[in-house]
Amino acid sequence: MLESIVNFLVNTIGHFGYPGITALMFLESSFFPFPSEVVIPPAGYLAAEGKMSLPVVIGCGIIGSLLGAIFNYYAALKIGRHFFLKYGKYFLVSEKNLRKAEIFFEKHGAVSTFVGRLLPGIRQYISLPAGIAKMRMDLFCLYTSIGAGIWVAILALLGFYIGNNVERLDDMLHSISISLLLLCGAIIIIYVFRYRAKNKSG
């Protein structure tokens, strides 16, 4: 089943080219969580065959991810806060809790956005609290692009060097996902220690 999906995407991306990569990654990063794991590796495989450029594949993947994240950001900015103020009580979210979340993102939005883009199941939705908290757009775009860029580059390189070997790709993705979880944990620990040390010295 997965192999047939990959073959379909290889053909689709080969037909639509770079705009297809951007569009699919926009969907993956926004309202429709289309898995990037079945978008970018096939494009990397096409790059290995000389039908695409690997740097351009990575660039289109980052652009699509960023555009999808910006879509979610503005959706949360325009609708999110009003929604939680009106219906938050049904989700155990009070205005006080909402304000705490906003203050947290004001202080730690950069690292939260960067780390969130590396975590499966979170990367698509980290833009929502950023939008509700009105995180600075320049910082949001910067750290979204860096986090998405790392993930897209990993997927593209896997497709480039492994090709369409689905079983091996799954094994590698599993190992890499665990490594990224450990990396994110280390980043958070270092950040917390540095933040506390900065507060003490201040």
PDB file of C-alpha atoms in Angstrom:
ATOM      1  CA  MET A   1       0.000   0.000   0.000  1.00  0.00           C
ATOM      2  CA  LEU A   2       2.698   2.491   1.040  1.00  0.00           C
ATOM      3  CA  GLU A   3       4.837   1.537  -1.945  1.00  0.00           C
ATOM      4  CA  SER A   4       1.953   2.249  -4.320  1.00  0.00           C
ATOM      5  CA  ILE A   5       1.445   5.647  -2.655  1.00  0.00           C
ATOM      6  CA  VAL A   6       5.140   6.436  -3.057  1.00  0.00           C
ATOM      7  CA  ASN A   7       5.039   5.409  -6.719  1.00  0.00           C
ATOM      8  CA  PHE A   8       1.970   7.593  -7.245  1.00  0.00           C
ATOM      9  CA  LEU A   9       3.720  10.561  -5.615  1.00  0.00           C
ATOM     10  CA  VAL A  10       6.867  10.006  -7.674  1.00  0.00           C
ATOM     11  CA  ASN A  11       4.745  10.197 -10.808  1.00  0.00           C
ATOM     12  CA  THR A  12       2.737  13.162  -9.512  1.00  0.00           C
ATOM     13  CA  ILE A  13       5.793  15.156  -8.440  1.00  0.00           C
ATOM     14  CA  GLY A  14       7.503  14.239 -11.696  1.00  0.00           C
ATOM     15  CA  HIS A  15       4.493  15.628 -13.570  1.00  0.00           C
ATOM     16  CA  PHE A  16       3.935  18.829 -11.591  1.00  0.00           C
ATOM     17  CA  GLY A  17       7.584  19.362 -10.678  1.00  0.00           C
ATOM     18  CA  TYR A  18       8.712  21.875  -8.105  1.00  0.00           C
ATOM     19  CA  PRO A  19       5.298  23.609  -7.725  1.00  0.00           C
ATOM     20  CA  GLY A  20       3.874  20.201  -6.790  1.00  0.00           C
ATOM     21  CA  ILE A  21       6.451  19.825  -4.002  1.00  0.00           C
ATOM     22  CA  THR A  22       5.655  23.304  -2.696  1.00  0.00           C
ATOM     23  CA  ALA A  23       1.894  22.688  -2.805  1.00  0.00           C
ATOM     24  CA  LEU A  24       2.097  19.316  -1.054  1.00  0.00           C
ATOM     25  CA  MET A  25       4.385  20.694   1.651  1.00  0.00           C
ATOM     26  CA  PHE A  26       2.005  23.618   2.118  1.00  0.00           C
ATOM     27  CA  LEU A  27      -0.736  21.082   2.830  1.00  0.00           C
ATOM     28  CA  GLU A  28       1.576  19.091   5.121  1.00  0.00           C
ATOM     29  CA  SER A  29       2.343  22.177   7.176  1.00  0.00           C
ATOM     30  CA  SER A  30      -1.143  23.679   7.357  1.00  0.00           C
ATOM     31  CA  PHE A  31      -4.718  22.551   7.749  1.00  0.00           C
ATOM     32  CA  PHE A  32      -4.266  19.166   6.033  1.00  0.00           C
ATOM     33  CA  PRO A  33      -1.490  17.164   7.711  1.00  0.00           C
ATOM     34  CA  PHE A  34      -0.219  15.417   4.581  1.00  0.00           C
ATOM     35  CA  PRO A  35       2.865  13.424   5.638  1.00  0.00           C
ATOM     36  CA  SER A  36       6.103  14.978   4.398  1.00  0.00           C
ATOM     37  CA  GLU A  37       7.708  11.527   4.656  1.00  0.00           C
ATOM     38  CA  VAL A  38       5.944  10.504   1.430  1.00  0.00           C
ATOM     39  CA  VAL A  39       6.496  13.815  -0.388  1.00  0.00           C
ATOM     40  CA  ILE A  40      10.143  14.808  -0.099  1.00  0.00           C
ATOM     41  CA  PRO A  41      11.928  11.404  -0.342  1.00  0.00           C
ATOM     42  CA  PRO A  42      10.385  10.650  -3.764  1.00  0.00           C
ATOM     43  CA  ALA A  43      11.532  14.089  -4.916  1.00  0.00           C
ATOM     44  CA  GLY A  44      15.007  13.302  -3.591  1.00  0.00           C
ATOM     45  CA  TYR A  45      14.887  10.046  -5.546  1.00  0.00           C
ATOM     46  CA  LEU A  46      14.034  11.974  -8.714  1.00  0.00           C
ATOM     47  CA  ALA A  47      16.995  14.253  -7.986  1.00  0.00           C
ATOM     48  CA  ALA A  48      19.266  11.213  -7.757  1.00  0.00           C
ATOM     49  CA  GLU A  49      18.040  10.180 -11.217  1.00  0.00           C
ATOM     50  CA  GLY A  50      18.930  13.606 -12.564  1.00  0.00           C
ATOM     51  CA  LYS A  51      15.315  14.625 -13.133  1.00  0.00           C
ATOM     52  CA  MET A  52      15.350  17.292 -10.428  1.00  0.00           C
ATOM     53  CA  SER A  53      17.857  19.441  -8.542  1.00  0.00           C
ATOM     54  CA  LEU A  54      18.389  18.413  -4.915  1.00  0.00           C
ATOM     55  CA  PRO A  55      18.962  22.000  -3.625  1.00  0.00           C
ATOM     56  CA  VAL A  56      15.816  23.207  -5.411  1.00  0.00           C
ATOM     57  CA  VAL A  57      13.817  20.269  -3.986  1.00  0.00           C
ATOM     58  CA  ILE A  58      14.941  21.251  -0.487  1.00  0.00           C
ATOM     59  CA  GLY A  59      14.208  24.917  -1.185  1.00  0.00           C
ATOM     60  CA  CYS A  60      10.685  24.166  -2.444  1.00  0.00           C
ATOM     61  CA  GLY A  61      10.055  21.957   0.574  1.00  0.00           C
ATOM     62  CA  ILE A  62      11.095  24.747   2.949  1.00  0.00           C
ATOM     63  CA  ILE A  63       9.008  27.349   1.096  1.00  0.00           C
ATOM     64  CA  GLY A  64       5.946  25.104   1.151  1.00  0.00           C
ATOM     65  CA  SER A  65       6.412  24.362   4.857  1.00  0.00           C
ATOM     66  CA  LEU A  66       6.827  28.054   5.658  1.00  0.00           C
ATOM     67  CA  LEU A  67       3.754  29.082   3.648  1.00  0.00           C
ATOM     68  CA  GLY A  68       1.644  26.432   5.397  1.00  0.00           C
ATOM     69  CA  ALA A  69       2.945  27.542   8.787  1.00  0.00           C
ATOM     70  CA  ILE A  70       2.144  31.189   7.993  1.00  0.00           C
ATOM     71  CA  PHE A  71      -1.377  30.141   6.978  1.00  0.00           C
ATOM     72  CA  ASN A  72      -1.874  28.442  10.352  1.00  0.00           C
ATOM     73  CA  TYR A  73      -0.306  31.414  12.145  1.00  0.00           C
ATOM     74  CA  TYR A  74      -2.744  33.909  10.651  1.00  0.00           C
ATOM     75  CA  ALA A  75      -5.698  31.560  11.099  1.00  0.00           C
ATOM     76  CA  ALA A  76      -4.870  31.318  14.813  1.00  0.00           C
ATOM     77  CA  LEU A  77      -4.183  35.061  15.016  1.00  0.00           C
ATOM     78  CA  LYS A  78      -7.552  35.992  13.503  1.00  0.00           C
ATOM     79  CA  ILE A  79      -9.738  33.241  14.932  1.00  0.00           C
ATOM     80  CA  GLY A  80      -7.887  31.374  17.688  1.00  0.00           C
ATOM     81  CA  ARG A  81      -7.937  33.832  20.574  1.00  0.00           C
ATOM     82  CA  HIS A  82     -11.557  34.801  19.996  1.00  0.00           C
ATOM     83  CA  PHE A  83     -12.494  31.117  19.803  1.00  0.00           C
ATOM     84  CA  PHE A  84     -10.829  30.231  23.114  1.00  0.00           C
ATOM     85  CA  LEU A  85     -12.209  33.295  24.868  1.00  0.00           C
ATOM     86  CA  LYS A  86     -15.703  32.278  23.789  1.00  0.00           C
ATOM     87  CA  TYR A  87     -15.532  28.489  23.943  1.00  0.00           C
ATOM     88  CA  GLY A  88     -12.410  27.835  26.006  1.00  0.00           C
ATOM     89  CA  LYS A  89     -14.401  26.774  29.056  1.00  0.00           C
ATOM     90  CA  TYR A  90     -15.533  23.694  27.138  1.00  0.00           C
ATOM     91  CA  PHE A  91     -11.879  22.757  26.598  1.00  0.00           C
ATOM     92  CA  LEU A  92     -10.771  23.666  30.148  1.00  0.00           C
ATOM     93  CA  VAL A  93      -8.946  26.736  28.780  1.00  0.00           C
ATOM     94  CA  SER A  94      -9.648  29.884  30.786  1.00  0.00           C
ATOM     95  CA  GLU A  95      -8.666  33.414  29.816  1.00  0.00           C
ATOM     96  CA  LYS A  96      -6.044  33.275  32.580  1.00  0.00           C
ATOM     97  CA  ASN A  97      -4.533  30.090  31.122  1.00  0.00           C
ATOM     98  CA  LEU A  98      -4.609  31.619  27.670  1.00  0.00           C
ATOM     99  CA  ARG A  99      -2.720  34.653  28.895  1.00  0.00           C
ATOM    100  CA  LYS A 100      -0.125  32.388  30.568  1.00  0.00           C
ATOM    101  CA  ALA A 101       0.355  30.596  27.269  1.00  0.00           C
ATOM    102  CA  GLU A 102       0.788  33.931  25.498  1.00  0.00           C
ATOM    103  CA  ILE A 103       3.391  35.084  28.037  1.00  0.00           C
ATOM    104  CA  PHE A 104       5.224  31.759  27.696  1.00  0.00           C
ATOM    105  CA  PHE A 105       5.394  32.149  23.916  1.00  0.00           C
ATOM    106  CA  GLU A 106       6.529  35.738  24.245  1.00  0.00           C
ATOM    107  CA  LYS A 107       9.526  34.514  26.260  1.00  0.00           C
ATOM    108  CA  HIS A 108      10.199  31.145  24.663  1.00  0.00           C
ATOM    109  CA  GLY A 109       8.544  31.336  21.244  1.00  0.00           C
ATOM    110  CA  ALA A 110      11.778  31.007  19.263  1.00  0.00           C
ATOM    111  CA  VAL A 111      12.990  27.755  20.814  1.00  0.00           C
ATOM    112  CA  SER A 112       9.427  26.385  20.944  1.00  0.00           C
ATOM    113  CA  THR A 113       8.923  27.017  17.233  1.00  0.00           C
ATOM    114  CA  PHE A 114      12.303  25.566  16.266  1.00  0.00           C
ATOM    115  CA  VAL A 115      11.978  22.442  18.402  1.00  0.00           C
ATOM    116  CA  GLY A 116       8.319  21.996  17.468  1.00  0.00           C
ATOM    117  CA  ARG A 117       9.180  21.860  13.761  1.00  0.00           C
ATOM    118  CA  LEU A 118      11.435  18.866  14.430  1.00  0.00           C
ATOM    119  CA  LEU A 119       8.880  16.808  16.369  1.00  0.00           C
ATOM    120  CA  PRO A 120       6.465  14.469  14.546  1.00  0.00           C
ATOM    121  CA  GLY A 121       2.818  15.181  15.283  1.00  0.00           C
ATOM    122  CA  ILE A 122       3.672  18.668  16.556  1.00  0.00           C
ATOM    123  CA  ARG A 123       5.377  20.308  13.586  1.00  0.00           C
ATOM    124  CA  GLN A 124       2.065  20.926  11.808  1.00  0.00           C
ATOM    125  CA  TYR A 125       0.438  22.620  14.801  1.00  0.00           C
ATOM    126  CA  ILE A 126       3.194  24.629  16.506  1.00  0.00           C
ATOM    127  CA  SER A 127       2.138  27.621  14.391  1.00  0.00           C
ATOM    128  CA  LEU A 128      -1.221  27.822  16.172  1.00  0.00           C
ATOM    129  CA  PRO A 129       0.024  28.889  19.626  1.00  0.00           C
ATOM    130  CA  ALA A 130       2.532  31.180  17.899  1.00  0.00           C
ATOM    131  CA  GLY A 131      -0.329  32.932  16.121  1.00  0.00           C
ATOM    132  CA  ILE A 132      -2.500  33.172  19.235  1.00  0.00           C
ATOM    133  CA  ALA A 133       0.444  34.630  21.165  1.00  0.00           C
ATOM    134  CA  LYS A 134       1.194  37.088  18.313  1.00  0.00           C
ATOM    135  CA  MET A 135       4.798  35.953  18.055  1.00  0.00           C
ATOM    136  CA  ARG A 136       6.970  38.341  16.033  1.00  0.00           C
ATOM    137  CA  MET A 137       6.575  37.358  12.390  1.00  0.00           C
ATOM    138  CA  ASP A 138      10.261  37.730  11.511  1.00  0.00           C
ATOM    139  CA  LEU A 139      11.307  35.401  14.338  1.00  0.00           C
ATOM    140  CA  PHE A 140       8.475  32.995  13.545  1.00  0.00           C
ATOM    141  CA  CYS A 141       9.532  32.762   9.888  1.00  0.00           C
ATOM    142  CA  LEU A 142      13.217  32.433  10.792  1.00  0.00           C
ATOM    143  CA  TYR A 143      12.873  29.578  13.280  1.00  0.00           C
ATOM    144  CA  THR A 144      10.148  27.858  11.259  1.00  0.00           C
ATOM    145  CA  SER A 145      12.427  27.895   8.213  1.00  0.00           C
ATOM    146  CA  ILE A 146      15.428  26.565  10.162  1.00  0.00           C
ATOM    147  CA  GLY A 147      13.454  23.750  11.793  1.00  0.00           C
ATOM    148  CA  ALA A 148      11.611  22.850   8.591  1.00  0.00           C
ATOM    149  CA  GLY A 149      14.854  23.111   6.626  1.00  0.00           C
ATOM    150  CA  ILE A 150      16.569  20.498   8.789  1.00  0.00           C
ATOM    151  CA  TRP A 151      13.660  18.078   8.430  1.00  0.00           C
ATOM    152  CA  VAL A 152      13.233  18.631   4.687  1.00  0.00           C
ATOM    153  CA  ALA A 153      16.974  18.242   4.067  1.00  0.00           C
ATOM    154  CA  ILE A 154      17.012  14.946   5.984  1.00  0.00           C
ATOM    155  CA  LEU A 155      14.083  13.590   3.958  1.00  0.00           C
ATOM    156  CA  ALA A 156      15.523  14.767   0.639  1.00  0.00           C
ATOM    157  CA  LEU A 157      18.928  13.210   1.361  1.00  0.00           C
ATOM    158  CA  LEU A 158      17.284   9.934   2.367  1.00  0.00           C
ATOM    159  CA  GLY A 159      15.401   9.848  -0.912  1.00  0.00           C
ATOM    160  CA  PHE A 160      18.549  10.782  -2.817  1.00  0.00           C
ATOM    161  CA  TYR A 161      20.746   8.055  -1.329  1.00  0.00           C
ATOM    162  CA  ILE A 162      18.215   5.317  -0.535  1.00  0.00           C
ATOM    163  CA  GLY A 163      15.909   5.796  -3.504  1.00  0.00           C
ATOM    164  CA  ASN A 164      12.493   4.149  -3.472  1.00  0.00           C
ATOM    165  CA  ASN A 165      13.446   1.337  -1.084  1.00  0.00           C
ATOM    166  CA  VAL A 166      10.399   1.802   1.160  1.00  0.00           C
ATOM    167  CA  GLU A 167      11.372  -0.668   3.896  1.00  0.00           C
ATOM    168  CA  ARG A 168      14.853   0.766   4.341  1.00  0.00           C
ATOM    169  CA  LEU A 169      13.434   4.291   4.234  1.00  0.00           C
ATOM    170  CA  ASP A 170      10.983   3.432   7.032  1.00  0.00           C
ATOM    171  CA  ASP A 171      13.786   1.983   9.160  1.00  0.00           C
ATOM    172  CA  MET A 172      15.964   5.054   8.645  1.00  0.00           C
ATOM    173  CA  LEU A 173      13.087   7.430   9.392  1.00  0.00           C
ATOM    174  CA  HIS A 174      12.357   5.596  12.631  1.00  0.00           C
ATOM    175  CA  SER A 175      15.983   5.858  13.753  1.00  0.00           C
ATOM    176  CA  ILE A 176      16.215   9.506  12.713  1.00  0.00           C
ATOM    177  CA  SER A 177      12.966  10.380  14.497  1.00  0.00           C
ATOM    178  CA  ILE A 178      14.336   8.910  17.731  1.00  0.00           C
ATOM    179  CA  SER A 179      17.591  10.843  17.239  1.00  0.00           C
ATOM    180  CA  LEU A 180      15.644  14.068  16.688  1.00  0.00           C
ATOM    181  CA  LEU A 181      13.627  13.460  19.857  1.00  0.00           C
ATOM    182  CA  LEU A 182      16.863  13.069  21.814  1.00  0.00           C
ATOM    183  CA  LEU A 183      18.311  16.166  20.146  1.00  0.00           C
ATOM    184  CA  CYS A 184      15.221  18.222  20.994  1.00  0.00           C
ATOM    185  CA  GLY A 185      15.382  16.995  24.582  1.00  0.00           C
ATOM    186  CA  ALA A 186      19.017  18.089  24.801  1.00  0.00           C
ATOM    187  CA  ILE A 187      18.204  21.492  23.274  1.00  0.00           C
ATOM    188  CA  ILE A 188      15.408  22.059  25.790  1.00  0.00           C
ATOM    189  CA  ILE A 189      17.603  21.069  28.749  1.00  0.00           C
ATOM    190  CA  ILE A 190      20.430  23.367  27.608  1.00  0.00           C
ATOM    191  CA  TYR A 191      17.957  26.187  26.972  1.00  0.00           C
ATOM    192  CA  VAL A 192      16.381  25.832  30.433  1.00  0.00           C
ATOM    193  CA  PHE A 193      19.772  25.879  32.175  1.00  0.00           C
ATOM    194  CA  ARG A 194      20.931  28.908  30.204  1.00  0.00           C
ATOM    195  CA  TYR A 195      17.634  30.723  30.803  1.00  0.00           C
ATOM    196  CA  ARG A 196      17.812  30.115  34.552  1.00  0.00           C
ATOM    197  CA  ALA A 197      21.467  31.141  34.681  1.00  0.00           C
ATOM    198  CA  LYS A 198      20.647  34.327  32.784  1.00  0.00           C
ATOM    199  CA  ASN A 199      17.820  35.161  35.195  1.00  0.00           C
ATOM    200  CA  LYS A 200      20.055  34.595  38.213  1.00  0.00           C
ATOM    201  CA  SER A 201      22.812  36.789  36.817  1.00  0.00           C
ATOM    202  CA  GLY A 202      20.248  39.451  35.921  1.00  0.00           C
TER     203      GLY A 202
END
